[in-house]
């Protein structure tokens, strides 16, 4: 080291500094030390406060949604029984008679040439309007195509000739074709459409107990006129639920339930069922099966505020395997981004690939609990997207479904809050350092 450099560093020694500079250095050191100490304790306190605050908010949200869903669900069950009054059941009985008399009323449709024509047209309809629109577990035509003449004629009339597009077939109310079925269909269809619009159900099926024929369904999907004893969908959950309701020996009608399962006539989307025997003068006229999609519960639980703030607070229903029964709020808030994430991650993940092809994660996507549930007041978990979540869950008391209400938020949301707090505190200390320097 040269003599000049040695002299320079010697002058920089603490002994040679003026008292003002020494005081400034002391202030800087105190500020830095206090910043470190306060930051460590402050961020720890803030982090715990955020978790307590989050726990309280999620508990309040979850409890509120739990009560709301239980009340709304009970009301819908009550309204279902009101819908199937004695007058309605009497009309259902007449509709059933019209169904079995359809070949007599419309005898010209049941000759060999007409049926052959209908089969060809209907097969094209199945290929284009149904199979062509299924993205997951696509069936072969022969696996689902109707075999009986009654099915062919009824589906040709109410599906193929129905001018409304798929998803809107229910808008066909009256054909004015002179059949007794058409007459009673118009009355029942109008009433059931109103019920669907008000209560958010997906479909209503009417099934004859003696034959097993689905002699009516609201949406006019390909289960219409099929047989639940021997037909293409005899192994479905709707068939099992119908048969349970039919076998009941109760003198008064009660409900039977089936949890979500994938139903081919609904484009392989998950559906749940509530079945009710229709009893008139101690005679079981038919079984009504109410079909629920995930939208039924979503319409009750989701609101605009939640959709806009899904990172801060989300809500869902889960079963005992922690599988989401509803689509995620992110799907509503960021539909394009959500779809892209499903497709991207689904390349190597069978579960997410299925969700991408069906168009949503309901009854497919779930989350895993943390192995250490005692570490925090909130429970922690990881979603199928590898998102860390903080959550609380409460048991849900709704008949027929063993669910829990789940309130959760993403860990990233809390990390962002902490990051923002750190930035603000750092800014305050920079200002203090500047003030200390120039005062």
Coordinates of C-alpha atoms in Angstrom, one line a residue:
X1 CA 0.0 0.0 0.0
X2 CA 1.4 3.4 -1.0
X3 CA 2.1 6.1 1.6
X4 CA -0.8 8.2 0.3
X5 CA -3.3 5.3 0.5
X6 CA -2.1 4.5 4.0
X7 CA -2.6 8.1 5.1
X8 CA -6.1 8.2 3.6
X9 CA -7.3 5.0 5.5
X10 CA -5.6 6.2 8.7
X11 CA -7.6 9.4 8.6
X12 CA -10.8 7.3 8.2
X13 CA -10.3 5.7 11.5
X14 CA -12.9 6.3 14.2
X15 CA -10.5 8.4 16.3
X16 CA -10.0 10.9 13.6
X17 CA -13.7 11.4 12.8
X18 CA -15.4 14.5 14.0
X19 CA -18.1 14.2 16.7
X20 CA -20.9 15.0 14.2
X21 CA -19.9 12.2 11.9
X22 CA -19.6 9.8 14.8
X23 CA -23.1 10.7 15.9
X24 CA -24.4 10.2 12.4
X25 CA -22.8 6.8 12.2
X26 CA -24.3 5.9 15.5
X27 CA -27.7 6.9 14.3
X28 CA -27.3 4.8 11.1
X29 CA -26.2 1.8 13.1
X30 CA -29.1 2.2 15.5
X31 CA -31.6 2.5 12.6
X32 CA -30.2 -0.5 10.9
X33 CA -30.2 -2.7 14.0
X34 CA -33.7 -1.5 14.9
X35 CA -34.9 -2.2 11.4
X36 CA -33.6 -5.7 11.6
X37 CA -35.0 -6.4 15.1
X38 CA -38.4 -4.7 14.4
X39 CA -38.7 -6.4 11.0
X40 CA -38.1 -9.9 12.5
X41 CA -40.6 -9.4 15.3
X42 CA -42.9 -7.2 13.3
X43 CA -43.2 -9.6 10.4
X44 CA -43.8 -12.5 12.8
X45 CA -46.5 -10.6 14.5
X46 CA -48.0 -9.5 11.2
X47 CA -47.9 -13.0 9.8
X48 CA -49.7 -14.4 12.9
X49 CA -52.2 -11.6 12.8
X50 CA -52.9 -12.3 9.1
X51 CA -53.5 -15.9 9.9
X52 CA -55.8 -15.2 12.8
X53 CA -57.6 -12.6 10.7
X54 CA -57.9 -15.1 7.8
X55 CA -59.1 -17.9 10.1
X56 CA -61.8 -15.6 11.5
X57 CA -62.9 -14.4 8.0
X58 CA -62.9 -17.9 6.6
X59 CA -64.9 -19.2 9.6
X60 CA -67.5 -16.5 9.2
X61 CA -67.7 -17.0 5.4
X62 CA -67.9 -20.8 5.7
X63 CA -70.5 -20.7 8.5
X64 CA -72.6 -18.1 6.6
X65 CA -72.5 -20.2 3.4
X66 CA -73.3 -23.4 5.3
X67 CA -76.5 -21.9 6.8
X68 CA -77.4 -20.4 3.4
X69 CA -77.0 -23.7 1.5
X70 CA -78.8 -25.8 4.2
X71 CA -81.8 -23.4 4.1
X72 CA -81.9 -23.2 0.3
X73 CA -81.6 -26.9 -0.1
X74 CA -84.4 -27.7 2.4
X75 CA -86.6 -25.2 0.6
X76 CA -85.9 -26.9 -2.8
X77 CA -86.9 -30.3 -1.3
X78 CA -90.1 -28.7 0.0
X79 CA -90.8 -27.1 -3.4
X80 CA -90.3 -30.5 -5.2
X81 CA -93.0 -32.0 -3.1
X82 CA -95.2 -29.0 -3.7
X83 CA -94.6 -29.4 -7.5
X84 CA -95.8 -33.0 -7.4
X85 CA -99.2 -32.3 -6.1
X86 CA -102.1 -34.7 -6.6
X87 CA -103.1 -32.6 -9.7
X88 CA -99.6 -32.9 -11.2
X89 CA -99.4 -36.6 -10.5
X90 CA -102.7 -37.1 -12.2
X91 CA -101.3 -35.3 -15.3
X92 CA -98.2 -37.5 -15.0
X93 CA -100.4 -40.5 -15.1
X94 CA -102.1 -39.3 -18.2
X95 CA -98.7 -38.5 -19.8
X96 CA -97.6 -42.0 -19.1
X97 CA -100.7 -43.4 -20.8
X98 CA -100.1 -41.2 -23.7
X99 CA -96.5 -42.5 -23.9
X100 CA -97.6 -46.1 -24.1
X101 CA -100.4 -45.2 -26.6
X102 CA -98.0 -43.3 -28.8
X103 CA -97.7 -46.1 -31.3
X104 CA -101.5 -46.1 -31.7
X105 CA -101.9 -42.3 -31.9
X106 CA -99.0 -42.0 -34.3
X107 CA -99.3 -45.4 -36.1
X108 CA -97.9 -44.0 -39.4
X109 CA -94.5 -43.5 -37.7
X110 CA -94.2 -47.2 -36.8
X111 CA -94.1 -48.9 -40.2
X112 CA -90.8 -50.5 -41.3
X113 CA -89.9 -47.8 -43.9
X114 CA -90.5 -44.9 -41.5
X115 CA -88.5 -46.5 -38.7
X116 CA -85.6 -47.3 -41.0
X117 CA -85.6 -43.6 -42.1
X118 CA -85.7 -42.4 -38.5
X119 CA -82.8 -44.7 -37.5
X120 CA -80.6 -43.3 -40.2
X121 CA -81.4 -39.7 -39.4
X122 CA -81.1 -40.3 -35.7
X123 CA -77.8 -42.1 -36.0
X124 CA -76.4 -39.0 -37.8
X125 CA -77.8 -36.9 -35.0
X126 CA -76.0 -39.0 -32.4
X127 CA -72.7 -38.8 -34.2
X128 CA -72.8 -35.1 -34.9
X129 CA -74.8 -33.6 -32.0
X130 CA -73.8 -35.9 -29.2
X131 CA -70.7 -38.1 -29.7
X132 CA -68.9 -35.3 -31.6
X133 CA -69.3 -33.0 -28.7
X134 CA -68.0 -35.4 -26.0
X135 CA -64.3 -34.8 -25.3
X136 CA -63.7 -37.3 -22.5
X137 CA -64.4 -41.1 -22.7
X138 CA -66.1 -40.9 -26.1
X139 CA -68.5 -43.8 -26.6
X140 CA -69.1 -45.8 -29.8
X141 CA -72.5 -45.3 -31.5
X142 CA -73.6 -48.9 -30.9
X143 CA -73.0 -48.5 -27.2
X144 CA -75.6 -45.8 -26.8
X145 CA -77.9 -46.0 -29.9
X146 CA -81.5 -47.0 -29.1
X147 CA -82.8 -50.3 -30.2
X148 CA -86.6 -50.4 -29.6
X149 CA -89.1 -48.8 -32.0
X150 CA -90.7 -46.7 -29.3
X151 CA -87.3 -45.1 -28.5
X152 CA -86.6 -44.5 -32.1
X153 CA -89.9 -42.8 -32.8
X154 CA -89.9 -40.7 -29.6
X155 CA -86.3 -39.6 -30.0
X156 CA -86.8 -38.8 -33.7
X157 CA -89.8 -36.5 -32.7
X158 CA -88.4 -34.8 -29.6
X159 CA -84.7 -34.8 -30.3
X160 CA -84.0 -34.8 -34.0
X161 CA -87.0 -32.8 -35.2
X162 CA -86.7 -30.5 -32.3
X163 CA -85.7 -27.1 -33.9
X164 CA -83.9 -26.0 -30.8
X165 CA -80.1 -26.6 -30.5
X166 CA -78.5 -29.0 -28.0
X167 CA -78.8 -27.6 -24.5
X168 CA -82.1 -25.8 -25.4
X169 CA -84.3 -28.7 -26.4
X170 CA -86.5 -28.1 -23.4
X171 CA -88.0 -25.0 -25.2
X172 CA -90.1 -27.4 -27.2
X173 CA -93.4 -27.4 -25.3
X174 CA -96.2 -28.3 -27.8
X175 CA -96.0 -30.1 -31.2
X176 CA -99.7 -30.0 -32.0
X177 CA -99.4 -33.4 -33.6
X178 CA -102.7 -34.6 -32.3
X179 CA -101.3 -37.2 -29.8
X180 CA -102.5 -37.4 -26.2
X181 CA -98.8 -37.4 -25.2
X182 CA -98.3 -34.0 -26.8
X183 CA -101.3 -32.6 -24.9
X184 CA -100.1 -33.5 -21.4
X185 CA -96.5 -32.9 -22.3
X186 CA -97.2 -29.2 -23.0
X187 CA -98.7 -28.8 -19.5
X188 CA -95.9 -30.7 -17.6
X189 CA -93.1 -29.2 -19.7
X190 CA -94.3 -25.6 -19.0
X191 CA -94.4 -26.2 -15.2
X192 CA -91.1 -28.1 -15.0
X193 CA -89.3 -25.4 -17.1
X194 CA -90.5 -22.8 -14.6
X195 CA -89.3 -25.0 -11.7
X196 CA -85.9 -25.4 -13.3
X197 CA -85.5 -21.7 -14.0
X198 CA -86.4 -20.8 -10.4
X199 CA -84.4 -23.5 -8.5
X200 CA -81.4 -24.2 -10.8
X201 CA -81.9 -27.9 -11.3
X202 CA -80.6 -29.6 -14.4
X203 CA -83.3 -32.0 -15.5
X204 CA -86.4 -33.9 -14.4
X205 CA -87.0 -37.5 -15.4
X206 CA -90.3 -39.4 -15.1
X207 CA -89.9 -43.2 -15.0
X208 CA -92.5 -45.9 -15.2
X209 CA -92.0 -48.5 -12.4
X210 CA -93.6 -51.5 -14.3
X211 CA -91.6 -51.1 -17.5
X212 CA -88.6 -49.0 -16.5
X213 CA -89.2 -46.6 -19.4
X214 CA -88.2 -43.0 -19.1
X215 CA -91.4 -41.7 -20.5
X216 CA -90.4 -38.1 -20.0
X217 CA -87.4 -35.9 -19.4
X218 CA -87.3 -32.1 -19.4
X219 CA -84.0 -31.5 -21.3
X220 CA -84.7 -34.2 -24.0
X221 CA -81.3 -35.8 -23.8
X222 CA -80.6 -39.2 -25.2
X223 CA -81.9 -40.9 -22.0
X224 CA -85.4 -40.0 -23.2
X225 CA -87.6 -43.1 -23.9
X226 CA -84.8 -45.5 -22.8
X227 CA -85.3 -48.3 -20.4
X228 CA -83.6 -48.3 -17.0
X229 CA -84.0 -52.0 -16.5
X230 CA -82.5 -53.3 -19.7
X231 CA -81.4 -50.3 -21.8
X232 CA -78.1 -48.7 -22.5
X233 CA -78.0 -46.8 -19.1
X234 CA -79.2 -49.7 -16.9
X235 CA -76.0 -49.5 -14.8
X236 CA -76.1 -45.8 -14.2
X237 CA -76.7 -44.1 -10.9
X238 CA -80.0 -42.7 -12.1
X239 CA -81.2 -46.3 -12.7
X240 CA -80.1 -47.4 -9.2
X241 CA -81.7 -44.4 -7.5
X242 CA -84.9 -44.9 -9.4
X243 CA -85.1 -48.6 -8.4
X244 CA -84.4 -47.7 -4.7
X245 CA -87.3 -45.3 -4.8
X246 CA -89.5 -47.8 -6.5
X247 CA -88.8 -50.5 -4.0
X248 CA -89.7 -48.4 -1.0
X249 CA -92.8 -49.6 0.8
X250 CA -93.6 -46.3 2.5
X251 CA -97.2 -45.1 2.3
X252 CA -96.0 -41.5 2.0
X253 CA -93.4 -40.5 -0.6
X254 CA -89.9 -39.8 0.7
X255 CA -86.7 -38.8 -1.1
X256 CA -83.8 -41.1 -2.3
X257 CA -80.4 -39.7 -3.2
X258 CA -77.4 -40.4 -5.3
X259 CA -74.1 -38.5 -5.1
X260 CA -72.4 -37.1 -8.2
X261 CA -71.4 -39.5 -10.9
X262 CA -70.5 -39.1 -14.6
X263 CA -73.6 -39.5 -16.8
X264 CA -73.2 -40.1 -20.5
X265 CA -76.4 -38.5 -21.7
X266 CA -75.3 -35.3 -20.1
X267 CA -72.1 -35.3 -22.1
X268 CA -70.3 -37.2 -19.4
X269 CA -70.6 -34.5 -16.9
X270 CA -71.1 -35.3 -13.2
X271 CA -74.7 -35.3 -12.0
X272 CA -76.4 -36.1 -8.7
X273 CA -80.0 -37.3 -8.2
X274 CA -83.0 -36.9 -5.9
X275 CA -85.7 -39.5 -6.6
X276 CA -89.3 -39.2 -5.3
X277 CA -92.0 -41.9 -5.8
X278 CA -95.2 -40.3 -7.1
X279 CA -98.1 -41.8 -5.1
X280 CA -101.8 -41.1 -5.9
X281 CA -104.6 -42.9 -4.0
X282 CA -102.1 -45.3 -2.6
X283 CA -100.9 -46.3 -6.1
X284 CA -97.3 -45.6 -7.2
X285 CA -97.9 -43.9 -10.5
X286 CA -94.2 -43.3 -11.4
X287 CA -90.9 -42.2 -10.0
X288 CA -89.7 -38.6 -10.5
X289 CA -85.9 -38.2 -10.6
X290 CA -84.5 -34.7 -10.2
X291 CA -81.0 -34.2 -11.7
X292 CA -78.6 -31.8 -10.1
X293 CA -75.4 -30.4 -11.7
X294 CA -72.7 -28.7 -9.8
X295 CA -74.3 -25.4 -10.9
X296 CA -77.2 -26.1 -8.5
X297 CA -74.9 -25.6 -5.5
X298 CA -72.7 -23.0 -7.2
X299 CA -75.7 -20.7 -7.8
X300 CA -76.4 -20.7 -4.1
X301 CA -72.8 -20.4 -2.8
X302 CA -71.0 -18.2 -5.3
X303 CA -71.6 -14.5 -5.6
X304 CA -70.1 -11.6 -7.5
X305 CA -67.8 -10.5 -4.6
X306 CA -66.4 -14.0 -4.2
X307 CA -65.7 -14.3 -7.9
X308 CA -63.8 -11.0 -7.9
X309 CA -61.8 -11.8 -4.7
X310 CA -61.3 -15.5 -5.2
X311 CA -57.6 -15.4 -4.1
X312 CA -58.5 -13.8 -0.8
X313 CA -61.5 -16.1 -0.1
X314 CA -62.9 -19.0 -2.0
X315 CA -65.7 -21.5 -1.2
X316 CA -66.4 -25.0 -2.2
X317 CA -67.9 -28.3 -1.1
X318 CA -65.8 -31.3 -0.5
X319 CA -66.5 -35.0 0.2
X320 CA -64.5 -37.3 2.6
X321 CA -61.7 -37.6 0.0
X322 CA -61.2 -33.8 -0.2
X323 CA -62.5 -33.8 -3.7
X324 CA -64.2 -30.5 -4.9
X325 CA -67.8 -31.0 -5.7
X326 CA -68.0 -27.7 -7.5
X327 CA -65.9 -25.9 -10.0
X328 CA -63.4 -23.5 -8.6
X329 CA -64.0 -19.8 -8.3
X330 CA -60.9 -19.1 -10.4
X331 CA -62.8 -20.7 -13.3
X332 CA -65.4 -18.0 -13.1
X333 CA -62.9 -15.2 -12.4
X334 CA -60.3 -16.1 -15.0
X335 CA -61.9 -18.6 -17.4
X336 CA -59.3 -18.4 -20.2
X337 CA -56.4 -18.6 -17.8
X338 CA -58.0 -21.4 -15.9
X339 CA -58.6 -23.4 -19.1
X340 CA -55.0 -22.8 -20.3
X341 CA -53.7 -24.0 -16.9
X342 CA -55.8 -27.2 -17.1
X343 CA -54.6 -28.0 -20.6
X344 CA -51.0 -27.2 -19.8
X345 CA -50.8 -29.2 -16.6
X346 CA -53.1 -31.9 -18.0
X347 CA -50.4 -33.0 -20.5
X348 CA -48.7 -35.0 -17.7
X349 CA -51.6 -35.3 -15.2
X350 CA -54.6 -37.6 -16.0
X351 CA -56.9 -35.9 -13.5
X352 CA -56.3 -32.4 -14.9
X353 CA -56.5 -33.8 -18.4
X354 CA -60.0 -35.1 -17.6
X355 CA -61.0 -31.8 -16.1
X356 CA -59.7 -30.0 -19.2
X357 CA -61.7 -32.2 -21.6
X358 CA -64.9 -31.9 -19.5
X359 CA -64.4 -28.1 -19.1
X360 CA -64.3 -27.9 -15.3
X361 CA -62.8 -29.4 -12.1
X362 CA -66.1 -30.4 -10.3
X363 CA -65.9 -33.9 -8.9
X364 CA -62.4 -34.3 -10.4
X365 CA -60.0 -31.9 -8.8
X366 CA -59.3 -31.9 -5.1
X367 CA -56.5 -31.1 -2.6
X368 CA -54.2 -32.8 -0.2
X369 CA -53.9 -31.9 3.4
X370 CA -50.6 -31.0 5.0
X371 CA -49.1 -33.8 7.1
X372 CA -48.6 -31.3 9.9
X373 CA -52.0 -29.9 10.8
X374 CA -51.0 -28.7 14.3
X375 CA -48.4 -26.1 13.2
X376 CA -50.9 -23.3 12.4
X377 CA -54.3 -22.4 13.6
X378 CA -55.5 -22.8 10.0
X379 CA -55.2 -26.1 8.2
X380 CA -53.0 -26.2 5.2
X381 CA -53.3 -28.1 1.9
X382 CA -52.1 -28.2 -1.7
X383 CA -54.4 -28.2 -4.7
X384 CA -54.1 -30.2 -7.9
X385 CA -52.4 -27.1 -9.4
X386 CA -49.8 -27.2 -6.6
X387 CA -51.3 -24.1 -5.0
X388 CA -50.8 -23.9 -1.3
X389 CA -54.1 -23.0 0.5
X390 CA -55.1 -22.1 4.0
X391 CA -58.6 -23.5 4.8
X392 CA -61.3 -24.2 7.3
X393 CA -64.1 -26.7 6.8
X394 CA -67.5 -27.3 8.5
X395 CA -69.8 -30.3 8.2
X396 CA -72.9 -29.6 6.0
X397 CA -76.3 -30.9 7.1
X398 CA -78.1 -31.6 3.8
X399 CA -80.1 -34.8 3.3
X400 CA -78.5 -37.4 1.1
X401 CA -75.1 -35.8 0.6
X402 CA -72.1 -36.2 3.0
X403 CA -70.3 -33.0 2.3
X404 CA -68.4 -30.3 4.1
X405 CA -68.3 -26.6 3.3
X406 CA -64.7 -25.5 2.6
X407 CA -63.5 -21.9 3.0
X408 CA -60.0 -21.3 1.7
X409 CA -57.5 -18.8 0.4
X410 CA -54.2 -19.1 -1.4
X411 CA -51.0 -18.9 0.5
X412 CA -49.6 -16.6 -2.3
X413 CA -52.3 -14.1 -1.4
X414 CA -50.9 -13.8 2.1
X415 CA -47.3 -13.8 0.9
X416 CA -48.2 -10.8 -1.3
X417 CA -49.7 -9.0 1.7
X418 CA -46.5 -9.6 3.6
X419 CA -44.4 -8.5 0.7
X420 CA -46.4 -5.3 0.4
X421 CA -46.0 -4.7 4.2
X422 CA -42.2 -5.2 3.9
X423 CA -42.0 -2.8 1.0
X424 CA -43.8 -0.1 3.0
X425 CA -41.7 -0.6 6.1
X426 CA -38.5 -0.5 4.0
X427 CA -39.6 2.7 2.4
X428 CA -40.2 4.3 5.9
X429 CA -36.7 3.4 7.0
X430 CA -35.1 4.8 3.8
X431 CA -36.9 8.0 4.5
X432 CA -35.6 8.0 8.1
X433 CA -32.1 7.4 6.9
X434 CA -32.3 10.3 4.4
X435 CA -33.7 12.6 7.2
X436 CA -30.9 11.5 9.5
X437 CA -28.3 12.2 6.8
X438 CA -29.4 15.8 6.1
X439 CA -30.3 16.9 9.7

